[in-house]
Tab-separated table of C-alpha atoms in Angstrom:
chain	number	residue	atom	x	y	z
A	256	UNK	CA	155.554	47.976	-44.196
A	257	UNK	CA	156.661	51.538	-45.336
A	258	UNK	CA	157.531	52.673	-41.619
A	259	UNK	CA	159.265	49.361	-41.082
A	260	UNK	CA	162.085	50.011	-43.701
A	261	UNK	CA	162.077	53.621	-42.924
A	262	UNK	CA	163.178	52.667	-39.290
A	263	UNK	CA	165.146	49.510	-40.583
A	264	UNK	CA	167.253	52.166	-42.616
A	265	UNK	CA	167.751	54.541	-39.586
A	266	UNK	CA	168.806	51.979	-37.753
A	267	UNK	CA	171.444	51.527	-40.386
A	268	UNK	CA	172.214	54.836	-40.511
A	269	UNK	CA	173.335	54.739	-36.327
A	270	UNK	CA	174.707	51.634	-36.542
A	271	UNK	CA	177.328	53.312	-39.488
A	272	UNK	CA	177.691	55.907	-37.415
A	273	UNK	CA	178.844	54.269	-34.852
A	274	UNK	CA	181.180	52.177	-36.781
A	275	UNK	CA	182.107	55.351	-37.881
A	276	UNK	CA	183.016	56.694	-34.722
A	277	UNK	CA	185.042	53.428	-33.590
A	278	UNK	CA	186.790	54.077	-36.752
A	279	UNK	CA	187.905	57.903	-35.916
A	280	UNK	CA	189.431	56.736	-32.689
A	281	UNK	CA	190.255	53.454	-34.414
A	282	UNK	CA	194.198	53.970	-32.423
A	283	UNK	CA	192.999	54.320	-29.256
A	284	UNK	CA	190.943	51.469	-29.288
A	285	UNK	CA	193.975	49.283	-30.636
A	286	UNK	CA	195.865	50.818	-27.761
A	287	UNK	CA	193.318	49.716	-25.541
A	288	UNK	CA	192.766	46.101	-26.281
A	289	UNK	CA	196.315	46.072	-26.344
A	290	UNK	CA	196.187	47.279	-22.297
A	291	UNK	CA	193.920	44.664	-21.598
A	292	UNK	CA	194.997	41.682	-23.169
A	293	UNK	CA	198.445	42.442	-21.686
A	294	UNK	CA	196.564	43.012	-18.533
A	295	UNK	CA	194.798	39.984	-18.344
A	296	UNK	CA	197.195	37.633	-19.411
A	297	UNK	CA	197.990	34.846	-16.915
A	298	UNK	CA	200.423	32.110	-16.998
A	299	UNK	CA	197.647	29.678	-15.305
A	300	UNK	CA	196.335	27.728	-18.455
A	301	UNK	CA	192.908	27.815	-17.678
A	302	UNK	CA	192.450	31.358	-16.561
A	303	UNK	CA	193.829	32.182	-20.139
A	304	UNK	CA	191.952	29.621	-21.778
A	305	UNK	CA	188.607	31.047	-20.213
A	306	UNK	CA	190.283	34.882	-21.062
A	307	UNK	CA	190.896	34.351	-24.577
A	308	UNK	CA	187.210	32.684	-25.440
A	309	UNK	CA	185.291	35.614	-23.293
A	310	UNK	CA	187.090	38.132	-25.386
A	311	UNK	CA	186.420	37.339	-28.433
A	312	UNK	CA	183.056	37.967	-27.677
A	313	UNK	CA	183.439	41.818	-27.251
A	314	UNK	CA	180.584	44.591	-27.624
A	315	UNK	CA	180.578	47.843	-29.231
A	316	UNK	CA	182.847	49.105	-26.802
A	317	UNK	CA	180.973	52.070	-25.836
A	318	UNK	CA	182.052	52.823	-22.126
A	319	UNK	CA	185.537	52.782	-22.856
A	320	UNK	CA	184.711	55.045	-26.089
A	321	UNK	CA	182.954	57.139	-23.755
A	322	UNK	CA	186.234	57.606	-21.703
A	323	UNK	CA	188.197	58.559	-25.063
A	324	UNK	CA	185.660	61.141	-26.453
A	325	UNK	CA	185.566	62.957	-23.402
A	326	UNK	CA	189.157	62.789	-22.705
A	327	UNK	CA	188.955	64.501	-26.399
A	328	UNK	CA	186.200	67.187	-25.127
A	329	UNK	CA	188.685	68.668	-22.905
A	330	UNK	CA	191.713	67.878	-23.873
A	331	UNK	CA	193.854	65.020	-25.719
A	332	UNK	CA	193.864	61.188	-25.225
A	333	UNK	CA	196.991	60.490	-22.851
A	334	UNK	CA	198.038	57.039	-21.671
A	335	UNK	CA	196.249	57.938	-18.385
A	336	UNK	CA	192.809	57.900	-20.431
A	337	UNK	CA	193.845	54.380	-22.139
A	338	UNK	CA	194.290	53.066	-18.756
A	339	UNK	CA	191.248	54.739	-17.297
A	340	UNK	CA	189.447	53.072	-20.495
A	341	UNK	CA	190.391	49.827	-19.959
A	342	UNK	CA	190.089	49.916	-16.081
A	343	UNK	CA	186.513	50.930	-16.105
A	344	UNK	CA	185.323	47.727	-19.330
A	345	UNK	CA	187.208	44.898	-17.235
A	346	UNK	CA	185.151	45.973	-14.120
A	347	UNK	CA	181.974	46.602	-16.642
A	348	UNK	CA	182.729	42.608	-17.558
A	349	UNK	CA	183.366	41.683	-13.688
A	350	UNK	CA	179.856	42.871	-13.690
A	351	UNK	CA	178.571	41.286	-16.170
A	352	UNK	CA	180.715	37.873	-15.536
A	353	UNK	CA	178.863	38.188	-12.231
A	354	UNK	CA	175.606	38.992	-13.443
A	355	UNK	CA	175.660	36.167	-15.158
A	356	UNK	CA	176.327	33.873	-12.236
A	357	UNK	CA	173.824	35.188	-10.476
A	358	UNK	CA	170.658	35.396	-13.646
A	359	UNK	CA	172.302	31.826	-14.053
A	360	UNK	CA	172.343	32.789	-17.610
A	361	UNK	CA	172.898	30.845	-20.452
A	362	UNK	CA	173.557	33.100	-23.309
A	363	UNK	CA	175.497	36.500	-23.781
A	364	UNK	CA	175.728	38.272	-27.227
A	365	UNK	CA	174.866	35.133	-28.688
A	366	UNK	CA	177.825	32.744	-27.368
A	367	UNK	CA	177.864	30.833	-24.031
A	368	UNK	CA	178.322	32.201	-20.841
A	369	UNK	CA	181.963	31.406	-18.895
A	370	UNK	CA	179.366	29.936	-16.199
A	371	UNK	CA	177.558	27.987	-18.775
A	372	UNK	CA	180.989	26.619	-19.986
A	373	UNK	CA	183.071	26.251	-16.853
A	374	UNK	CA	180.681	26.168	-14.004
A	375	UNK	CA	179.652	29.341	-11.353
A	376	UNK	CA	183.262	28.926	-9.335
A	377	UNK	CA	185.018	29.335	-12.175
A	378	UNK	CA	183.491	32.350	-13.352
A	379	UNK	CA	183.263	33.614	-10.107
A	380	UNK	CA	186.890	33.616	-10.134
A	381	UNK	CA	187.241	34.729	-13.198
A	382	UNK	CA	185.266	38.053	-12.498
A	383	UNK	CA	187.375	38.286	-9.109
A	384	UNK	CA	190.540	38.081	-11.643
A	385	UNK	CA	188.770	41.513	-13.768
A	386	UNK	CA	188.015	43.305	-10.791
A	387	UNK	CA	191.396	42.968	-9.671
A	388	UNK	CA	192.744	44.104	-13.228
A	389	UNK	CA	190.554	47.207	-12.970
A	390	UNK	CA	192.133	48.427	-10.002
A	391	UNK	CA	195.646	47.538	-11.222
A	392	UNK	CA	195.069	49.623	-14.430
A	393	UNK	CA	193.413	52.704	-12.191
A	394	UNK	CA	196.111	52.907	-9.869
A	395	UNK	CA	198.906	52.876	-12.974
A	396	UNK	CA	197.118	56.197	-13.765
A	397	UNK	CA	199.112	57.915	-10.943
A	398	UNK	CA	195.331	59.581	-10.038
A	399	UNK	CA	193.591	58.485	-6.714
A	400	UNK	CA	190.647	60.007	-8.433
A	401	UNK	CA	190.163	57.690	-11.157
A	402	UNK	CA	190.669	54.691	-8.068
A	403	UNK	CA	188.133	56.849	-6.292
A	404	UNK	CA	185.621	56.457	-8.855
A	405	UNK	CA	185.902	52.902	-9.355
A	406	UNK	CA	185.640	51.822	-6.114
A	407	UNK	CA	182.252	54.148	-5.746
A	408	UNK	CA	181.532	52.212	-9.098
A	409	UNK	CA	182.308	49.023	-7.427
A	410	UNK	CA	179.519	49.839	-4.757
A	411	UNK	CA	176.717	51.695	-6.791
A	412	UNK	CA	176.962	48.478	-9.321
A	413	UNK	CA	176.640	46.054	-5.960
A	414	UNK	CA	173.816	48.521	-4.548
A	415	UNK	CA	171.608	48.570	-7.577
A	416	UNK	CA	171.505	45.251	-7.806
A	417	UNK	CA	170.655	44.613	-4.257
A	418	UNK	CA	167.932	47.158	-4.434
A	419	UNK	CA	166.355	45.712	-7.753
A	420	UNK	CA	166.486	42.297	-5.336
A	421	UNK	CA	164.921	43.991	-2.617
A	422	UNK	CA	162.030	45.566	-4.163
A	423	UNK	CA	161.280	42.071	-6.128
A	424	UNK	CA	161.278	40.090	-3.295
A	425	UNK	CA	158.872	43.148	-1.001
A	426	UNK	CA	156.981	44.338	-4.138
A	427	UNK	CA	158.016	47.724	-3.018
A	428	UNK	CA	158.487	49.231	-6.134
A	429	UNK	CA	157.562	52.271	-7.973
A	430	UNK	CA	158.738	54.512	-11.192
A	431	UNK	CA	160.841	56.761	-8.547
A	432	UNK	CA	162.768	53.377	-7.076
A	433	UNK	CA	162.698	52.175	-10.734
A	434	UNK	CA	164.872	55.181	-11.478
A	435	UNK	CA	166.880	55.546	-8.601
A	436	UNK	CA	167.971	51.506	-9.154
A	437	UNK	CA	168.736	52.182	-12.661
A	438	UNK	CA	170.680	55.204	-12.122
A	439	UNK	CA	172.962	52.959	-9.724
A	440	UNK	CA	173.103	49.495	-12.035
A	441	UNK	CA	173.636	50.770	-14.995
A	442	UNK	CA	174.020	54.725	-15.042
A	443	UNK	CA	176.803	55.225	-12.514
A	444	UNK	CA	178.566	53.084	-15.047
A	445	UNK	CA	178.360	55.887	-18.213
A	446	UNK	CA	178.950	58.686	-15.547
A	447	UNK	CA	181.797	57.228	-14.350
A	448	UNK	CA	183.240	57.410	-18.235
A	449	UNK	CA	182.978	60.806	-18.207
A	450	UNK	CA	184.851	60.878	-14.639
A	451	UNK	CA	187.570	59.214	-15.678
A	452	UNK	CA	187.951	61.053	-19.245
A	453	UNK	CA	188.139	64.235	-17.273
A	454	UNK	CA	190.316	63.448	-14.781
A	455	UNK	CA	192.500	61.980	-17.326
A	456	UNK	CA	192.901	65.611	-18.848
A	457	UNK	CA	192.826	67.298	-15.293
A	458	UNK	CA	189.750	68.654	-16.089
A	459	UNK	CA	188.304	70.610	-13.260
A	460	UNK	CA	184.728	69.405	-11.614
A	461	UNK	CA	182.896	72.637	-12.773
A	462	UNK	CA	183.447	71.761	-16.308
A	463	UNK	CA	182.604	68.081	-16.121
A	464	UNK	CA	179.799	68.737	-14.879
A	465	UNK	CA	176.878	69.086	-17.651
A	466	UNK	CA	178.595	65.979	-19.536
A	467	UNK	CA	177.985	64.099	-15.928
A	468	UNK	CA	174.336	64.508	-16.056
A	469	UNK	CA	174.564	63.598	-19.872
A	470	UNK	CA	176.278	60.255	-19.020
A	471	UNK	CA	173.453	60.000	-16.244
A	472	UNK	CA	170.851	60.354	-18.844
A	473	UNK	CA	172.467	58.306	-21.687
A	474	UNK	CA	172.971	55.587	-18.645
A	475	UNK	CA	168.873	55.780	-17.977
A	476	UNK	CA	168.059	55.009	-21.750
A	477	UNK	CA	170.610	52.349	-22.218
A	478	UNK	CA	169.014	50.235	-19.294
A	479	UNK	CA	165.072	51.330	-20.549
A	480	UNK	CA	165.650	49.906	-23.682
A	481	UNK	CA	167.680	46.794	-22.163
A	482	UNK	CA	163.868	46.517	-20.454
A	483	UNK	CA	162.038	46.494	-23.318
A	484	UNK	CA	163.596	43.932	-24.961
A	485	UNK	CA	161.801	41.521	-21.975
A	486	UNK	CA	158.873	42.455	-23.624
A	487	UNK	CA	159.449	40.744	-26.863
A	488	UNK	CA	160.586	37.556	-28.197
A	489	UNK	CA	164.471	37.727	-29.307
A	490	UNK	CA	166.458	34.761	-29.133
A	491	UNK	CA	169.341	36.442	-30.479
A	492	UNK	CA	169.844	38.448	-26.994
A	493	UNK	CA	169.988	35.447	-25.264
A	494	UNK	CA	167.133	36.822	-23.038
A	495	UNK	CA	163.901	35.099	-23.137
A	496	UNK	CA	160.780	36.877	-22.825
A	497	UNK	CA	159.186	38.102	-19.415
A	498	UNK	CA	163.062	36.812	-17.950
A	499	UNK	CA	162.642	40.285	-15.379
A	500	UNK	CA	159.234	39.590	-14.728
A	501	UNK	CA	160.604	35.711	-13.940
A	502	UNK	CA	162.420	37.437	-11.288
A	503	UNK	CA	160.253	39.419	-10.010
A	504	UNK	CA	161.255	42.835	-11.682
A	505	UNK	CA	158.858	45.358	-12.364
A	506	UNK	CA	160.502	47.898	-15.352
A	507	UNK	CA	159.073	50.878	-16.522
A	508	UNK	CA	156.332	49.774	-19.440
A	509	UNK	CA	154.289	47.512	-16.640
A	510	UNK	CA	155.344	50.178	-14.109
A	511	UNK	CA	153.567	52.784	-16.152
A	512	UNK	CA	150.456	50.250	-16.810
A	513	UNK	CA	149.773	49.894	-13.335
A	514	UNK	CA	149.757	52.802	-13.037
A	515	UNK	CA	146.736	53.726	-14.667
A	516	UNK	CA	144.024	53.607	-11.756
A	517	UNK	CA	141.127	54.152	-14.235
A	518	UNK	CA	141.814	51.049	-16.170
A	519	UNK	CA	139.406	48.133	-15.506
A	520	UNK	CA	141.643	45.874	-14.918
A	521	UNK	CA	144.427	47.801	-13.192
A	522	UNK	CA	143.308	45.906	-9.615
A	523	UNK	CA	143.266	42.553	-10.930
A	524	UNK	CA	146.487	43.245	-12.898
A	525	UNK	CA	148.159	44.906	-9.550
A	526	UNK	CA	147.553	42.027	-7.780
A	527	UNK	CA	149.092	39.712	-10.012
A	528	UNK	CA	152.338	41.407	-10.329
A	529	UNK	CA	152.493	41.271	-6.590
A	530	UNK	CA	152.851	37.212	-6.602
A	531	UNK	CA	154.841	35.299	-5.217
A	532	UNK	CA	155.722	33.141	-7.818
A	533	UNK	CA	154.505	33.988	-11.838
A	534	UNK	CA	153.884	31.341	-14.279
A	535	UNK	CA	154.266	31.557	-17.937
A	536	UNK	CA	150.602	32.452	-18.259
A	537	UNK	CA	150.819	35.193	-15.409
A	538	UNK	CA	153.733	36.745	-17.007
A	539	UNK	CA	152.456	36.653	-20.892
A	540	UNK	CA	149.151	38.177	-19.019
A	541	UNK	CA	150.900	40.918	-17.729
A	542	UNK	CA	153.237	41.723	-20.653
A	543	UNK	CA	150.391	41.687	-22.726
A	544	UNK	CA	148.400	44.332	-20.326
A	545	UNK	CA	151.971	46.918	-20.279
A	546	UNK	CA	151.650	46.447	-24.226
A	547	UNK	CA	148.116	47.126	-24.292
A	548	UNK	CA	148.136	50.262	-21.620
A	549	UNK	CA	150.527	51.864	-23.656
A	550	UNK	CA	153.786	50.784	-21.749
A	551	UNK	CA	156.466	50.490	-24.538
A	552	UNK	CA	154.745	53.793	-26.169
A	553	UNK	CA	155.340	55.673	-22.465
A	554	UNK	CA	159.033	54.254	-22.290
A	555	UNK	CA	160.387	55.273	-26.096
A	556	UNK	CA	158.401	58.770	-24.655
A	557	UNK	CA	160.302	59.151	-21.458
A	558	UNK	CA	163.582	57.805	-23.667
A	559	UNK	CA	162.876	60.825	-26.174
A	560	UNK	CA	162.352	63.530	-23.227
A	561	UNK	CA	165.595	62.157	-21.959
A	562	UNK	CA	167.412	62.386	-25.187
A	563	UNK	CA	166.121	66.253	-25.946
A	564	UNK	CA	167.675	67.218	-22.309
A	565	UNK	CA	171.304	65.107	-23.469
A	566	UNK	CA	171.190	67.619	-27.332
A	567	UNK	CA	170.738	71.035	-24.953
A	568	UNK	CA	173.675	69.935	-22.637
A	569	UNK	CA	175.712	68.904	-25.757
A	570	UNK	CA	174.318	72.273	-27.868
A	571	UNK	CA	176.633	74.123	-25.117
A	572	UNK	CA	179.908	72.519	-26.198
A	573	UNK	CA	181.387	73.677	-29.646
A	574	UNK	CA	180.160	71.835	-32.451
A	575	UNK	CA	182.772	69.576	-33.724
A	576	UNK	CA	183.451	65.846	-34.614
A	577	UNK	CA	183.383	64.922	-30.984
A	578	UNK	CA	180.059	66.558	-30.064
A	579	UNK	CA	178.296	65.030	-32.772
A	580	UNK	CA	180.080	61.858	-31.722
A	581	UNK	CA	178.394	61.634	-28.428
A	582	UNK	CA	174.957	62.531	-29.913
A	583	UNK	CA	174.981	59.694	-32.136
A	584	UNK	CA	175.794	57.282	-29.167
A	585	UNK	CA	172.871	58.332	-27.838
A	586	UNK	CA	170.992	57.922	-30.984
A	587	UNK	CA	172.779	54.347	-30.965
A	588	UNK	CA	171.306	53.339	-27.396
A	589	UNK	CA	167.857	54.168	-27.782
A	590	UNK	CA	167.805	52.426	-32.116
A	591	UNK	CA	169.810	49.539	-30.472
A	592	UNK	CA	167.848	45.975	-31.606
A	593	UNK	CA	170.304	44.030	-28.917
């Protein structure tokens, strides 16, 4: 019970900070949902109906903040960066609009989806209308660099989720695929932040270059922990338990289980995972055997590795408001209960 509310306070502590941190840059991020409600807007009714209710429903923000901070590692937050900002969360939420489509998904941070509300071809259309947006705020940047990036976004987003299809549906997966799908779905995303903040500040590539490979690793974490929430119960994520394993997704806490050859049950336990079609009972089976073979243990260990090589990267820069900023993001992502 002790270690409980020790963690419960941490937890606390992160979350503050990054309130904190949203409140240091509090301008920037007025300036920026300014951009993209103006952005956005639409005189068709319904587009601005649908709009208006999906933004209300906003996250922490943390890719655009991503943008700012680094635009304030190298130099000073411009109009470009705003832009940049905003360009790279509306194609983040074409993504996720998308995603949603696809998952068929019911829920997102706790509110109905805009295909649970209006039906797939709206939201399809809606995410069209974001993507569309994104572009229009990367080419006001004057920079065919920060276009550049998001259409390579645009294609390692598509990719990653193709692959992660691909290796469900062939049961070709392993921890190396694991990683190279989550570096495309989800940490191409973070490192093209950091691209953007740069350019933004006409930052050369040399000196990018160590924050790239800490966006790269934040990226990794963010999307382990998303996975580890499928191991538990937690309504309010609006992601039911064993909903990867539904779909035939392998992540890295039943990855790392069957990977233990010596186990007795590792052949029995291989084989499931490789059918066709899992029930509930075939999917509670395996959670329970990741759980039991040390799987969540091996992921908050390969999450902690990661995080030690993101502090030496940072330990290079000066240490200053902004440096400790982007170590407590990463503190954020891996505490994160949602």
């Amino acid at each position: 019970m002790a270690m409980v509310c020790k963690i419960f306070v941490i937890l606390q502590q992160i979350m503050s900070t990054l309130e904190d941190i949203q409140q240091s840059i509090r301008p920037e991020l007025q300036q920026l949902s300014e951009r993209i409600s103006s952005s956005l807007s639409s005189p068709n009714k319904l587009m601005a109906q649908v709009i208006e209710g999906y933004l209300k429903s906003k996250g922490k923000m943390i890719r655009p903040v991503l943008v700012i901070l680094t635009a304030k590692l190298f130099g000073k937050v411009n109009d470009r960066v705003i832009a940049s900002a905003a360009s790279v969360e509306m194609l983040h939420n074409a993504s996720l609009i998308h995603d949603d489509v696809v998952d068929d998904s019911k829920l997102r941070r706790s509110l109905p989806t805009i295909n649970n509300m209006w039906g797939n071809h709206i939201a399809v259309l809606v995410g069209d209308y974001f993507v569309s947006n994104a572009l229009q705020q990367g080419i006001s940047t004057g920079d065919i660099r920060v276009v550049e990036v998001l259409a390579q976004l645009g294609k390692m987003l598509s990719l990653g989720e193709v692959d992660q299809i691909y290796n469900a549906r062939f049961h070709t997966i392993d921890e190396k695929a694991y990683f190279e799908i989550i570096s495309r779905k989800t940490a191409s995303l973070f490192v093209s932040c950091i691209k953007m903040g740069a350019y933004s500040t006409d930052t050369d590539e040399e000196a990018m270059k160590p924050m790239l490979r800490y966006a790269e690793l934040l990226g990794l974490c963010f999307q382990i922990k998303d996975d580890i929430f499928d191991y538990y119960h937690d309504p309010v994520i609006g992601k039911p338990t064993g909903n990867d394993l539904r779909e035939g997704k392998i992540t890295l806490p039943l990855l790392y289980a069957l990977s233990r050859t010596e186990l007795p049950q590792h052949d029995a336990m291989l084989e499931l995972s490789r059918k066709e079609m899992l029930d509930t009972a075939d999917i509670d089976t395996l959670i329970e055997f990741a759980k039991a073979s040390g799987g969540i243990e091996y992921a908050y260990d390969t999450m902690a590795r990661f995080r030690d090589q993101a502090m030496a990267i940072l330990a290079e820069y000066p240490d200053n408001e902004t440096t400790r900023a982007f170590a407590a993001i990463f503190d954020f992502v891996i505490a994160r209960d949602k």
